[in-house]
PDB file of C-alpha atoms in Angstrom:
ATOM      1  CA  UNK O   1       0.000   0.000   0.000  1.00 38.00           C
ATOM      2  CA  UNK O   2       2.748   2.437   0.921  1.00 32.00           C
ATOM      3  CA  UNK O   3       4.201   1.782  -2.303  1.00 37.00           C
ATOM      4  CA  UNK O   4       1.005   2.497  -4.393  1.00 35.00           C
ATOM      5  CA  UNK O   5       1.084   6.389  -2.245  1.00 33.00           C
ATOM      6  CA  UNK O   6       4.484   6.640  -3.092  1.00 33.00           C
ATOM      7  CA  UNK O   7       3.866   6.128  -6.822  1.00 36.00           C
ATOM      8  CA  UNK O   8       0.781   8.106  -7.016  1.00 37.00           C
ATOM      9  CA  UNK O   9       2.869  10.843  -5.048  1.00 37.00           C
ATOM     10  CA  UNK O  10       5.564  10.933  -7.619  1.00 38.00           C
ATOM     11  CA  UNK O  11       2.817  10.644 -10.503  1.00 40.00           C
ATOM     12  CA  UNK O  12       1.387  13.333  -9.241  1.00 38.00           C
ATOM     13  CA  UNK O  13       4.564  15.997  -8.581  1.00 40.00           C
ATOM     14  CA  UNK O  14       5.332  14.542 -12.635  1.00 41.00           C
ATOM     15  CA  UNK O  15       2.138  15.718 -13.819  1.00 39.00           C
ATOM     16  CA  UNK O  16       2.024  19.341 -11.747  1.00 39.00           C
ATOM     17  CA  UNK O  17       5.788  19.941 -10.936  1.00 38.00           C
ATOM     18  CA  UNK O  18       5.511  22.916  -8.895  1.00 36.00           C
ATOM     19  CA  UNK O  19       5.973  21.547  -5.531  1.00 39.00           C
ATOM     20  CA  UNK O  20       8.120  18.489  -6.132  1.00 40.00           C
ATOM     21  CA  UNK O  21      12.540  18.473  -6.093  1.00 39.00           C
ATOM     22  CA  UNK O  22      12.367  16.583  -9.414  1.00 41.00           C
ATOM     23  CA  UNK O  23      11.442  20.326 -10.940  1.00 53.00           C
ATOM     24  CA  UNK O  24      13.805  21.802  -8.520  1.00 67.00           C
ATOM     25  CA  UNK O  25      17.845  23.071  -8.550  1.00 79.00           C
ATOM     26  CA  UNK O  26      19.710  24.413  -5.333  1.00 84.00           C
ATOM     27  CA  UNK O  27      20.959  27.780  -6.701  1.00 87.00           C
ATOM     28  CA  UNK O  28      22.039  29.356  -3.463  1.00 91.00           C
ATOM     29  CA  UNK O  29      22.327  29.190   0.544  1.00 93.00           C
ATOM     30  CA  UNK O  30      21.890  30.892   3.774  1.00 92.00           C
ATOM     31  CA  UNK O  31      24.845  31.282   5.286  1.00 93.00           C
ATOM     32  CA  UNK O  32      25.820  33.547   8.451  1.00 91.00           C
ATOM     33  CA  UNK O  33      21.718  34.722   7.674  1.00 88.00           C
ATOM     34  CA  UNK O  34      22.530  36.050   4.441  1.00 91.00           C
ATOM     35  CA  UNK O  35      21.330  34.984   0.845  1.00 92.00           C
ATOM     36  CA  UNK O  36      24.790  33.378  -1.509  1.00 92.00           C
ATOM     37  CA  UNK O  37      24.340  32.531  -4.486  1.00 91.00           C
ATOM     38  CA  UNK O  38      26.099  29.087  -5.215  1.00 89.00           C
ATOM     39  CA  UNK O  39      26.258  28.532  -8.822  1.00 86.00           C
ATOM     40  CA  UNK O  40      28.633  29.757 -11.741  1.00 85.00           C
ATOM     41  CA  UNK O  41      27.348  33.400 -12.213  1.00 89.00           C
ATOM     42  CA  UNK O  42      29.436  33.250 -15.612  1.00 90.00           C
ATOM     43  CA  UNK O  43      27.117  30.074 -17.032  1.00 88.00           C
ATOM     44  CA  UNK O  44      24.045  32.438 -16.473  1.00 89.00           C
ATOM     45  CA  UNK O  45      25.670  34.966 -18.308  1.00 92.00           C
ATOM     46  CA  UNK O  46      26.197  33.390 -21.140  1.00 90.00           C
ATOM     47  CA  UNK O  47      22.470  32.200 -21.440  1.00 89.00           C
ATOM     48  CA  UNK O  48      21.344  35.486 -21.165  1.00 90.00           C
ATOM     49  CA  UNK O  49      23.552  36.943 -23.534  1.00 92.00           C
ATOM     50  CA  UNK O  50      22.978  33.910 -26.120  1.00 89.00           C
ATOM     51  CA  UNK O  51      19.208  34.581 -25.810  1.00 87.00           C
ATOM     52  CA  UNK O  52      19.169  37.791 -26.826  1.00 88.00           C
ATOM     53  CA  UNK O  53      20.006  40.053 -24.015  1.00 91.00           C
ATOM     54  CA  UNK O  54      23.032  42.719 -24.683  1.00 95.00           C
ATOM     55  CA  UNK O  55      24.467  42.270 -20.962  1.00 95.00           C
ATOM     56  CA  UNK O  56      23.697  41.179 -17.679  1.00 95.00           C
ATOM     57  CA  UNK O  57      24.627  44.070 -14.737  1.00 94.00           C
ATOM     58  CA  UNK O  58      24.354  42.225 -11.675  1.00 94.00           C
ATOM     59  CA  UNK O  59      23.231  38.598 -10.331  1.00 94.00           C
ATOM     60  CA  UNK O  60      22.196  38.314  -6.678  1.00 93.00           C
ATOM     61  CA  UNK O  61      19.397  37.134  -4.363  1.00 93.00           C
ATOM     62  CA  UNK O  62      17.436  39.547  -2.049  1.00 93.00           C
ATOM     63  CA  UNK O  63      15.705  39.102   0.559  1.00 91.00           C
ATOM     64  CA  UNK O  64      13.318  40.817   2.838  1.00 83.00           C
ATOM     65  CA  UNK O  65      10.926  39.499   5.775  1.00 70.00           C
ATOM     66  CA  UNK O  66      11.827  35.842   5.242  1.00 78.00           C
ATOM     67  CA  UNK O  67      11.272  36.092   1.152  1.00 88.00           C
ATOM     68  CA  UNK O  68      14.496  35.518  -1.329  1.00 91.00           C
ATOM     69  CA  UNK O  69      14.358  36.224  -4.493  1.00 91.00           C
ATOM     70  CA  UNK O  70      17.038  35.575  -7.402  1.00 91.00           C
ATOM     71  CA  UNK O  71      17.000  39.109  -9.125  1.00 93.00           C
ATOM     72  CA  UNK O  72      19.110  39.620 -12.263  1.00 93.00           C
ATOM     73  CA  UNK O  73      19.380  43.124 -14.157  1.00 93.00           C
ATOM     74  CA  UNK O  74      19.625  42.556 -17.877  1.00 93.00           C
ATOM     75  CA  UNK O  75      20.213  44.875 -20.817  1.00 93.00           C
ATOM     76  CA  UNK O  76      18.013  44.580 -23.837  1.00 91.00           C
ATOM     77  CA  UNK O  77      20.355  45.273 -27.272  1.00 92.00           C
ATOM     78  CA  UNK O  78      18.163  48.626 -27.318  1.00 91.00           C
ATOM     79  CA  UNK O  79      19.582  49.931 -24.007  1.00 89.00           C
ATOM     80  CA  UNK O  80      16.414  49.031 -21.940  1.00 88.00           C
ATOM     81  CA  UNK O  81      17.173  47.859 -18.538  1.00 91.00           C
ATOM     82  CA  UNK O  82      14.944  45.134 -16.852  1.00 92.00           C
ATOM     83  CA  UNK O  83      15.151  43.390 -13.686  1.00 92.00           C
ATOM     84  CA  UNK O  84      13.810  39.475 -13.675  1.00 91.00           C
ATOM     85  CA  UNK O  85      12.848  38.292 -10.549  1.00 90.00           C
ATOM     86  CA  UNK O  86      12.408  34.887  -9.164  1.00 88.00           C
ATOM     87  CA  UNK O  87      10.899  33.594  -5.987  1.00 87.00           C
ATOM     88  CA  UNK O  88      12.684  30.576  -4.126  1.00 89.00           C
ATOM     89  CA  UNK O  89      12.106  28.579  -1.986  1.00 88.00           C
ATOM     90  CA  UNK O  90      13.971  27.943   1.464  1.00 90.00           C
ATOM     91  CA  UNK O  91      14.437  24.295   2.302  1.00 90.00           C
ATOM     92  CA  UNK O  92      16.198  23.877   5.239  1.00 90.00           C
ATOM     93  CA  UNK O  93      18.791  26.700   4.579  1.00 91.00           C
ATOM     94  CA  UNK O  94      19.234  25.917   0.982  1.00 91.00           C
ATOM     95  CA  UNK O  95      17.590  27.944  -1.628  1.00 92.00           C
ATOM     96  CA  UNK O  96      15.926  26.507  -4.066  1.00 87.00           C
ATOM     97  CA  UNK O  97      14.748  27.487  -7.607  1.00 83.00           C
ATOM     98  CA  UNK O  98      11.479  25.939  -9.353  1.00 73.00           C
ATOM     99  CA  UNK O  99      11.809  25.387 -13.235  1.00 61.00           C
ATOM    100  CA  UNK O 100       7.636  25.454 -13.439  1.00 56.00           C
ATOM    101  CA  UNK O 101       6.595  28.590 -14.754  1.00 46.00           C
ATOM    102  CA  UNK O 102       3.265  27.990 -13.184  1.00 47.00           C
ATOM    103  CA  UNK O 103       1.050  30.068 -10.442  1.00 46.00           C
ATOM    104  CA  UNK O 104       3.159  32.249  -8.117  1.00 46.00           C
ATOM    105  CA  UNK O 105       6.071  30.509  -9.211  1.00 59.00           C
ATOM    106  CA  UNK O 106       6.730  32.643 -12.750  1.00 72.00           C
ATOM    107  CA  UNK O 107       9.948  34.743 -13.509  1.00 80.00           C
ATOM    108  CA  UNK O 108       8.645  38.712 -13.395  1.00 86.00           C
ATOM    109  CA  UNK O 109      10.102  41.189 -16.254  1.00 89.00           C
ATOM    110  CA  UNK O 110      10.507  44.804 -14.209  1.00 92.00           C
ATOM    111  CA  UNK O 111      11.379  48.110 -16.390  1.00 92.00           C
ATOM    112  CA  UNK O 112      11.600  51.332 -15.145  1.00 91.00           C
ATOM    113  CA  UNK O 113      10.921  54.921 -17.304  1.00 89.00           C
ATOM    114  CA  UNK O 114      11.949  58.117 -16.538  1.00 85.00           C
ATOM    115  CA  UNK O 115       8.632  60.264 -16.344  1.00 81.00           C
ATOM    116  CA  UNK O 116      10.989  62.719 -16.378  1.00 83.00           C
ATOM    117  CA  UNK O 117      13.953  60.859 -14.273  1.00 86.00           C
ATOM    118  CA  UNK O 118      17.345  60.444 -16.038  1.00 82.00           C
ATOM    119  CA  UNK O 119      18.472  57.972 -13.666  1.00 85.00           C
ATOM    120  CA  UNK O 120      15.626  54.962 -12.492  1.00 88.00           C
ATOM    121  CA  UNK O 121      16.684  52.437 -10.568  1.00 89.00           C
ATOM    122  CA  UNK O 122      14.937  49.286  -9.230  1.00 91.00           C
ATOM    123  CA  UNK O 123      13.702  49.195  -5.115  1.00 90.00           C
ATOM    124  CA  UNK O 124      12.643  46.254  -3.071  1.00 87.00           C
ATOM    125  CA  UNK O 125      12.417  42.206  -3.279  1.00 83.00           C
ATOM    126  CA  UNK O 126       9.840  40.674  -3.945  1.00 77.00           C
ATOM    127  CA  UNK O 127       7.477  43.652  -4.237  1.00 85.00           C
ATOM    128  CA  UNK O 128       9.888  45.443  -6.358  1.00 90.00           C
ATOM    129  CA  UNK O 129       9.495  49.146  -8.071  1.00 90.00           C
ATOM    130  CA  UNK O 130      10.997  52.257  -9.002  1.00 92.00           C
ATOM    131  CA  UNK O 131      12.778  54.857  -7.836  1.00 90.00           C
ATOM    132  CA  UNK O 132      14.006  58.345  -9.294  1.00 89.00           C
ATOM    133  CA  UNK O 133      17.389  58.757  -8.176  1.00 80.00           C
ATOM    134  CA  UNK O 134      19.077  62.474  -9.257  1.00 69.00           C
ATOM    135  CA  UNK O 135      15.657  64.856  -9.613  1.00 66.00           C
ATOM    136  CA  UNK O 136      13.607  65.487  -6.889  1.00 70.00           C
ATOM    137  CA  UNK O 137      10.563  65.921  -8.316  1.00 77.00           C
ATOM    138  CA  UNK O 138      11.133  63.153 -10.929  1.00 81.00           C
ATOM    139  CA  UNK O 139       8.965  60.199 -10.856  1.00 87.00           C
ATOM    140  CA  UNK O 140       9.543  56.717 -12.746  1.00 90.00           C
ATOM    141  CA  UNK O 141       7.009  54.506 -14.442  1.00 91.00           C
ATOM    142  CA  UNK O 142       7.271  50.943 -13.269  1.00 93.00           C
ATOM    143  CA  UNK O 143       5.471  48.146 -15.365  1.00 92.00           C
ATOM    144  CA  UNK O 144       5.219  44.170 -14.892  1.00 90.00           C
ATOM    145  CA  UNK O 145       5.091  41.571 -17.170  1.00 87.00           C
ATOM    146  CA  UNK O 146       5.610  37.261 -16.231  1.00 80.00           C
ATOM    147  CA  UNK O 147       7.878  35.950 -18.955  1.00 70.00           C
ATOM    148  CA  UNK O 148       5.941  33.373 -19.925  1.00 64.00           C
ATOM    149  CA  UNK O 149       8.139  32.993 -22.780  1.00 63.00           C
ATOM    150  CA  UNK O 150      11.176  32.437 -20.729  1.00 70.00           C
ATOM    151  CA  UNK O 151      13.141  29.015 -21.963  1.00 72.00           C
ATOM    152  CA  UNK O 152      12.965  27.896 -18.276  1.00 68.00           C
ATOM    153  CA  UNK O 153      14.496  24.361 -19.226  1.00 72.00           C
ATOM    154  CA  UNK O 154      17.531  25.746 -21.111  1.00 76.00           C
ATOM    155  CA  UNK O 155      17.972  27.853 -18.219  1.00 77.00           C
ATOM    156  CA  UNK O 156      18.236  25.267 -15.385  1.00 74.00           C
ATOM    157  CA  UNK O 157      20.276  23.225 -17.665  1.00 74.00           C
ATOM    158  CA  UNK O 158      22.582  26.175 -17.912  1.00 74.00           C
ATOM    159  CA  UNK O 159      22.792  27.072 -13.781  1.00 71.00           C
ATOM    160  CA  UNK O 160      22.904  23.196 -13.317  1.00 61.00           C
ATOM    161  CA  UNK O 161      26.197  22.189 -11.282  1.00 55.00           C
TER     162      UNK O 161
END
């Protein structure tokens, strides 16, 4: 009998992923209480650059109130900077990233506009935005999108260890 649960278990985490360490890659730790990110920066690089992306300024995980999230500022070839976020997950001190792109579980696409700012910049973690950092009275515009059409399986193939 325990053997049937177990199968239907695994059946089940095959089928809807989300929640199950077959769909899952350690990408960083807590260590000393702070987020480190513990895979080759340079590998995802090089996937961002090869899929279209003109640069990548800066790799890290943040974290606020208990929530880590891998953020990565890219450079479209048009000079447009974005930030992509990704919620993990913290299992036991290890921090984990999900390859479904399902639910709450998607990789968010953050750009910033001056409105008139000559100098956005990205705030927060999770619940990220924009700030306007040289003009007082400048204000940026912030939009959202999920990349849906991110190649999520290339991409843990290319942070794989």
């Amino acid at each position: 009998m325990k053997i049937i649960k177990l199968f239907c278990a695994l059946m089940f985490c095959f089928l809807v992923g989300s929640s199950c360490a077959i769909a899952q890659k350690k990408i960083g730790a807590i260590e000393n209480g702070l987020p480190v990110l513990r895979t080759d920066e340079s590998r995802i690089k090089n996937f961002l650059v090869t899929s279209g992306y003109a640069a990548v300024e800066s790799i890290n995980i943040a974290t606020d109130n208990k929530v880590y999230v891998l953020q990565i500022i890219v450079v479209s070839k048009d000079g447009t900077r974005a930030l992509l976020a990704k919620k993990l997950l913290n299992e036991g001190g290890s921090l984990i990233i999900d390859n479904e792109s399902v639910g709450n579980d998607l990789m968010y696409k953050h750009t910033c506009s001056g409105n008139p700012c000559s100098n956005c910049d990205f705030t927060g973690t999770f619940d990220i935005g924009c700030k306007c950092g040289k003009e007082t009275n400048g204000r940026c515009n912030h939009t959202v999108s999920s990349e849906l059409s991110f190649p999520y399986p290339e991409f843990y193939a290319a942070i794989a260890n």
